[in-house]
PDB file of C-alpha atoms in Angstrom:
ATOM      1  CA  MET A   1      -9.861  -9.254   2.521  1.00  0.00           C
ATOM      2  CA  ARG A   2      -7.340  -6.389   1.702  1.00  0.00           C
ATOM      3  CA  THR A   3      -7.724  -4.755  -1.562  1.00  0.00           C
ATOM      4  CA  LEU A   4      -4.689  -2.995  -3.312  1.00  0.00           C
ATOM      5  CA  TYR A   5      -5.939  -0.367  -5.765  1.00  0.00           C
ATOM      6  CA  MET A   6      -3.141  -0.260  -8.236  1.00  0.00           C
ATOM      7  CA  SER A   7      -1.545   0.327 -11.752  1.00  0.00           C
ATOM      8  CA  PRO A   8       0.631  -2.421 -13.006  1.00  0.00           C
ATOM      9  CA  LEU A   9       3.004   0.216 -14.333  1.00  0.00           C
ATOM     10  CA  SER A  10       3.303   2.235 -11.037  1.00  0.00           C
ATOM     11  CA  PRO A  11       6.707   1.933  -9.207  1.00  0.00           C
ATOM     12  CA  TYR A  12       4.859   2.993  -5.980  1.00  0.00           C
ATOM     13  CA  THR A  13       2.456   0.159  -6.476  1.00  0.00           C
ATOM     14  CA  ARG A  14       5.359  -2.165  -6.924  1.00  0.00           C
ATOM     15  CA  LYS A  15       7.032  -1.349  -3.721  1.00  0.00           C
ATOM     16  CA  VAL A  16       3.762  -1.950  -1.776  1.00  0.00           C
ATOM     17  CA  ARG A  17       3.302  -5.321  -3.583  1.00  0.00           C
ATOM     18  CA  VAL A  18       6.764  -6.346  -2.401  1.00  0.00           C
ATOM     19  CA  MET A  19       5.895  -5.477   1.164  1.00  0.00           C
ATOM     20  CA  LEU A  20       2.671  -7.507   1.030  1.00  0.00           C
ATOM     21  CA  ALA A  21       4.547 -10.477  -0.426  1.00  0.00           C
ATOM     22  CA  GLU A  22       7.407 -10.119   2.187  1.00  0.00           C
ATOM     23  CA  LYS A  23       4.743 -10.153   4.885  1.00  0.00           C
ATOM     24  CA  GLY A  24       2.830 -13.006   3.385  1.00  0.00           C
ATOM     25  CA  LEU A  25      -0.382 -11.095   3.446  1.00  0.00           C
ATOM     26  CA  ASP A  26      -3.328 -12.102   1.325  1.00  0.00           C
ATOM     27  CA  TYR A  27      -4.782  -9.441  -0.903  1.00  0.00           C
ATOM     28  CA  ARG A  28      -6.564  -8.769  -4.138  1.00  0.00           C
ATOM     29  CA  ASN A  29      -5.526  -6.406  -6.943  1.00  0.00           C
ATOM     30  CA  GLU A  30      -7.968  -3.898  -8.141  1.00  0.00           C
ATOM     31  CA  VAL A  31      -6.552  -2.244 -11.330  1.00  0.00           C
ATOM     32  CA  VAL A  32      -7.573   1.434 -11.571  1.00  0.00           C
ATOM     33  CA  PRO A  33      -7.619   2.641 -15.126  1.00  0.00           C
ATOM     34  CA  PHE A  34      -5.836   5.919 -15.816  1.00  0.00           C
ATOM     35  CA  ASP A  35      -8.885   7.359 -17.346  1.00  0.00           C
ATOM     36  CA  ARG A  36     -10.778   6.907 -13.913  1.00  0.00           C
ATOM     37  CA  LEU A  37      -8.195   8.074 -11.496  1.00  0.00           C
ATOM     38  CA  GLY A  38      -9.784  11.574 -10.878  1.00  0.00           C
ATOM     39  CA  ASN A  39     -13.400  10.638 -11.032  1.00  0.00           C
ATOM     40  CA  ASP A  40     -15.084   7.519  -9.404  1.00  0.00           C
ATOM     41  CA  TYR A  41     -11.829   6.372  -7.787  1.00  0.00           C
ATOM     42  CA  GLY A  42     -11.003   9.801  -6.322  1.00  0.00           C
ATOM     43  CA  THR A  43     -14.327  10.090  -4.570  1.00  0.00           C
ATOM     44  CA  ARG A  44     -14.576   6.598  -3.112  1.00  0.00           C
ATOM     45  CA  ILE A  45     -11.050   5.622  -2.273  1.00  0.00           C
ATOM     46  CA  ASN A  46      -8.226   8.134  -2.674  1.00  0.00           C
ATOM     47  CA  PRO A  47      -9.075  11.909  -2.673  1.00  0.00           C
ATOM     48  CA  CYS A  48      -5.577  12.450  -4.276  1.00  0.00           C
ATOM     49  CA  GLY A  49      -6.735  10.452  -7.330  1.00  0.00           C
ATOM     50  CA  ARG A  50      -3.513   8.467  -7.533  1.00  0.00           C
ATOM     51  CA  VAL A  51      -2.447   4.897  -6.925  1.00  0.00           C
ATOM     52  CA  PRO A  52      -1.684   2.931  -4.840  1.00  0.00           C
ATOM     53  CA  ALA A  53      -4.299   2.809  -2.117  1.00  0.00           C
ATOM     54  CA  LEU A  54      -4.900  -0.088   0.335  1.00  0.00           C
ATOM     55  CA  ASP A  55      -8.143  -1.087   1.822  1.00  0.00           C
ATOM     56  CA  ASP A  56      -7.214  -3.241   4.860  1.00  0.00           C
ATOM     57  CA  ASN A  57     -10.711  -4.420   5.991  1.00  0.00           C
ATOM     58  CA  GLY A  58     -12.106  -0.987   6.054  1.00  0.00           C
ATOM     59  CA  ARG A  59      -9.196   1.115   6.791  1.00  0.00           C
ATOM     60  CA  VAL A  60      -8.161   2.827   3.554  1.00  0.00           C
ATOM     61  CA  LEU A  61      -4.657   4.282   3.204  1.00  0.00           C
ATOM     62  CA  PHE A  62      -3.039   5.997   0.267  1.00  0.00           C
ATOM     63  CA  GLU A  63       0.555   7.189  -0.506  1.00  0.00           C
ATOM     64  CA  SER A  64       3.061   4.343  -0.716  1.00  0.00           C
ATOM     65  CA  ASN A  65       5.288   5.181   2.187  1.00  0.00           C
ATOM     66  CA  VAL A  66       2.338   5.648   4.491  1.00  0.00           C
ATOM     67  CA  ILE A  67       1.084   2.239   3.325  1.00  0.00           C
ATOM     68  CA  LEU A  68       4.491   0.608   4.011  1.00  0.00           C
ATOM     69  CA  ASP A  69       4.772   2.167   7.442  1.00  0.00           C
ATOM     70  CA  TYR A  70       1.332   0.951   8.162  1.00  0.00           C
ATOM     71  CA  LEU A  71       2.154  -2.588   7.266  1.00  0.00           C
ATOM     72  CA  LEU A  72       5.457  -2.578   9.050  1.00  0.00           C
ATOM     73  CA  SER A  73       3.728  -1.214  12.189  1.00  0.00           C
ATOM     74  CA  THR A  74       0.555  -3.315  12.115  1.00  0.00           C
ATOM     75  CA  TYR A  75       1.949  -6.716  10.740  1.00  0.00           C
ATOM     76  CA  ALA A  76       5.400  -6.699  12.717  1.00  0.00           C
ATOM     77  CA  ASP A  77       5.811 -10.510  12.273  1.00  0.00           C
ATOM     78  CA  VAL A  78       7.886 -11.549   9.199  1.00  0.00           C
ATOM     79  CA  ARG A  79       6.997 -14.741   7.397  1.00  0.00           C
ATOM     80  CA  ALA A  80       9.619 -17.539   7.140  1.00  0.00           C
ATOM     81  CA  GLY A  81      11.976 -17.160   4.245  1.00  0.00           C
ATOM     82  CA  ALA A  82      11.387 -13.412   3.726  1.00  0.00           C
ATOM     83  CA  PRO A  83      14.353 -11.402   3.123  1.00  0.00           C
ATOM     84  CA  GLN A  84      16.314 -10.050   6.154  1.00  0.00           C
ATOM     85  CA  PRO A  85      16.333  -7.173   6.550  1.00  0.00           C
ATOM     86  CA  PRO A  86      13.026  -6.533   4.643  1.00  0.00           C
ATOM     87  CA  LEU A  87      13.619  -5.116   1.119  1.00  0.00           C
ATOM     88  CA  VAL A  88      11.416  -2.040   1.606  1.00  0.00           C
ATOM     89  CA  LYS A  89      12.146  -1.021   5.189  1.00  0.00           C
ATOM     90  CA  THR A  90      14.658   1.603   4.006  1.00  0.00           C
ATOM     91  CA  LEU A  91      11.980   3.254   1.829  1.00  0.00           C
ATOM     92  CA  VAL A  92       9.992   4.480   4.958  1.00  0.00           C
ATOM     93  CA  ARG A  93      10.665   7.886   6.406  1.00  0.00           C
ATOM     94  CA  GLN A  94      10.529   7.220  10.075  1.00  0.00           C
ATOM     95  CA  GLU A  95       9.671  10.712  11.088  1.00  0.00           C
ATOM     96  CA  HIS A  96       6.281  10.363   9.172  1.00  0.00           C
ATOM     97  CA  ARG A  97       3.657   7.971  10.793  1.00  0.00           C
ATOM     98  CA  TRP A  98       0.500   6.641   9.178  1.00  0.00           C
ATOM     99  CA  GLU A  99      -1.402   7.577  12.307  1.00  0.00           C
ATOM    100  CA  GLU A 100      -0.960  11.193  11.701  1.00  0.00           C
TER     101      GLU A 100
END
Protein backbone atom coordinates (compact mmCIF):
# COMPACT_ATOMS: atom_id res chain seq x y z
CA MET A 1 0.00 0.00 0.00
CA ARG A 2 1.24 3.49 -0.84
CA THR A 3 1.64 6.01 1.96
CA LEU A 4 1.62 9.75 1.39
CA TYR A 5 3.32 11.65 4.19
CA MET A 6 1.59 14.98 4.09
CA SER A 7 0.24 18.12 5.66
CA PRO A 8 -3.35 19.08 4.82
CA LEU A 9 -2.27 22.74 4.39
CA SER A 10 0.59 22.09 1.96
CA PRO A 11 0.03 23.11 -1.68
CA TYR A 12 2.80 20.66 -2.65
CA THR A 13 0.91 17.83 -0.97
CA ARG A 14 -2.25 18.94 -2.75
CA LYS A 15 -0.79 18.55 -6.24
CA VAL A 16 0.46 15.04 -5.40
CA ARG A 17 -2.98 14.12 -4.09
CA VAL A 18 -4.54 15.40 -7.34
CA MET A 19 -2.19 13.18 -9.36
CA LEU A 20 -2.93 10.13 -7.20
CA ALA A 21 -6.66 10.77 -7.69
CA GLU A 22 -6.26 11.23 -11.45
CA LYS A 23 -4.37 7.95 -11.66
CA GLY A 24 -6.95 6.19 -9.45
CA LEU A 25 -4.17 4.88 -7.18
CA ASP A 26 -4.95 3.68 -3.68
CA TYR A 27 -2.97 5.27 -0.88
CA ARG A 28 -3.26 6.23 2.73
CA ASN A 29 -2.51 9.64 4.21
CA GLU A 30 -0.03 9.94 7.06
CA VAL A 31 -0.30 13.44 8.50
CA VAL A 32 3.09 14.73 9.65
CA PRO A 33 2.76 17.26 12.49
CA PHE A 34 4.80 20.40 11.93
CA ASP A 35 6.61 19.94 15.24
CA ARG A 36 8.02 16.57 14.05
CA LEU A 37 9.18 17.58 10.57
CA GLY A 38 12.84 17.82 11.48
CA ASN A 39 13.10 14.99 14.01
CA ASP A 40 11.66 11.50 13.64
CA TYR A 41 10.22 12.11 10.18
CA GLY A 42 13.48 13.55 8.83
CA THR A 43 15.55 10.54 9.84
CA ARG A 44 13.04 7.88 8.76
CA ILE A 45 11.38 9.26 5.62
CA ASN A 46 12.60 12.55 4.18
CA PRO A 47 16.07 13.84 5.04
CA CYS A 48 14.99 17.31 3.89
CA GLY A 49 12.36 17.27 6.65
CA ARG A 50 9.57 18.57 4.40
CA VAL A 51 6.30 17.25 3.02
CA PRO A 52 5.19 15.56 0.89
CA ALA A 53 6.94 12.23 0.67
CA LEU A 54 5.55 9.12 -0.98
CA ASP A 55 6.35 5.55 0.03
CA ASP A 56 5.34 3.39 -2.92
CA ASN A 57 5.78 -0.13 -1.56
CA GLY A 58 9.27 0.54 -0.24
CA ARG A 59 10.43 3.15 -2.75
CA VAL A 60 10.43 6.47 -0.92
CA LEU A 61 10.38 9.68 -2.93
CA PHE A 62 10.23 13.26 -1.79
CA GLU A 63 9.88 16.66 -3.44
CA SER A 64 6.50 17.04 -5.14
CA ASN A 65 7.73 17.42 -8.73
CA VAL A 66 9.89 14.30 -8.40
CA ILE A 67 6.88 12.39 -7.06
CA LEU A 68 4.70 13.63 -9.95
CA ASP A 69 7.29 12.62 -12.53
CA TYR A 70 7.61 9.19 -10.92
CA LEU A 71 3.84 8.67 -10.94
CA LEU A 72 3.55 9.78 -14.57
CA SER A 73 6.41 7.48 -15.60
CA THR A 74 5.51 4.44 -13.51
CA TYR A 75 1.73 4.53 -13.85
CA ALA A 76 1.34 5.71 -17.42
CA ASP A 77 -2.22 4.41 -17.77
CA VAL A 78 -4.89 6.98 -17.04
CA ARG A 79 -8.09 5.78 -15.43
CA ALA A 80 -11.40 6.25 -17.20
CA GLY A 81 -12.95 9.64 -16.55
CA ALA A 82 -9.69 11.35 -15.60
CA PRO A 83 -9.19 14.84 -17.02
CA GLN A 84 -7.44 14.99 -20.39
CA PRO A 85 -4.76 16.23 -20.43
CA PRO A 86 -3.90 15.43 -16.81
CA LEU A 87 -4.19 18.50 -14.59
CA VAL A 88 -0.71 18.22 -13.09
CA LYS A 89 1.25 17.20 -16.19
CA THR A 90 2.37 20.79 -16.76
CA LEU A 91 3.87 21.01 -13.25
CA VAL A 92 6.63 18.52 -14.04
CA ARG A 93 9.96 19.83 -15.27
CA GLN A 94 10.85 17.38 -18.02
CA GLU A 95 14.60 17.92 -17.74
CA HIS A 96 14.59 16.52 -14.17
CA ARG A 97 13.95 12.82 -13.77
CA TRP A 98 13.25 10.96 -10.51
CA GLU A 99 15.77 8.26 -11.47
CA GLU A 100 18.61 10.77 -11.02
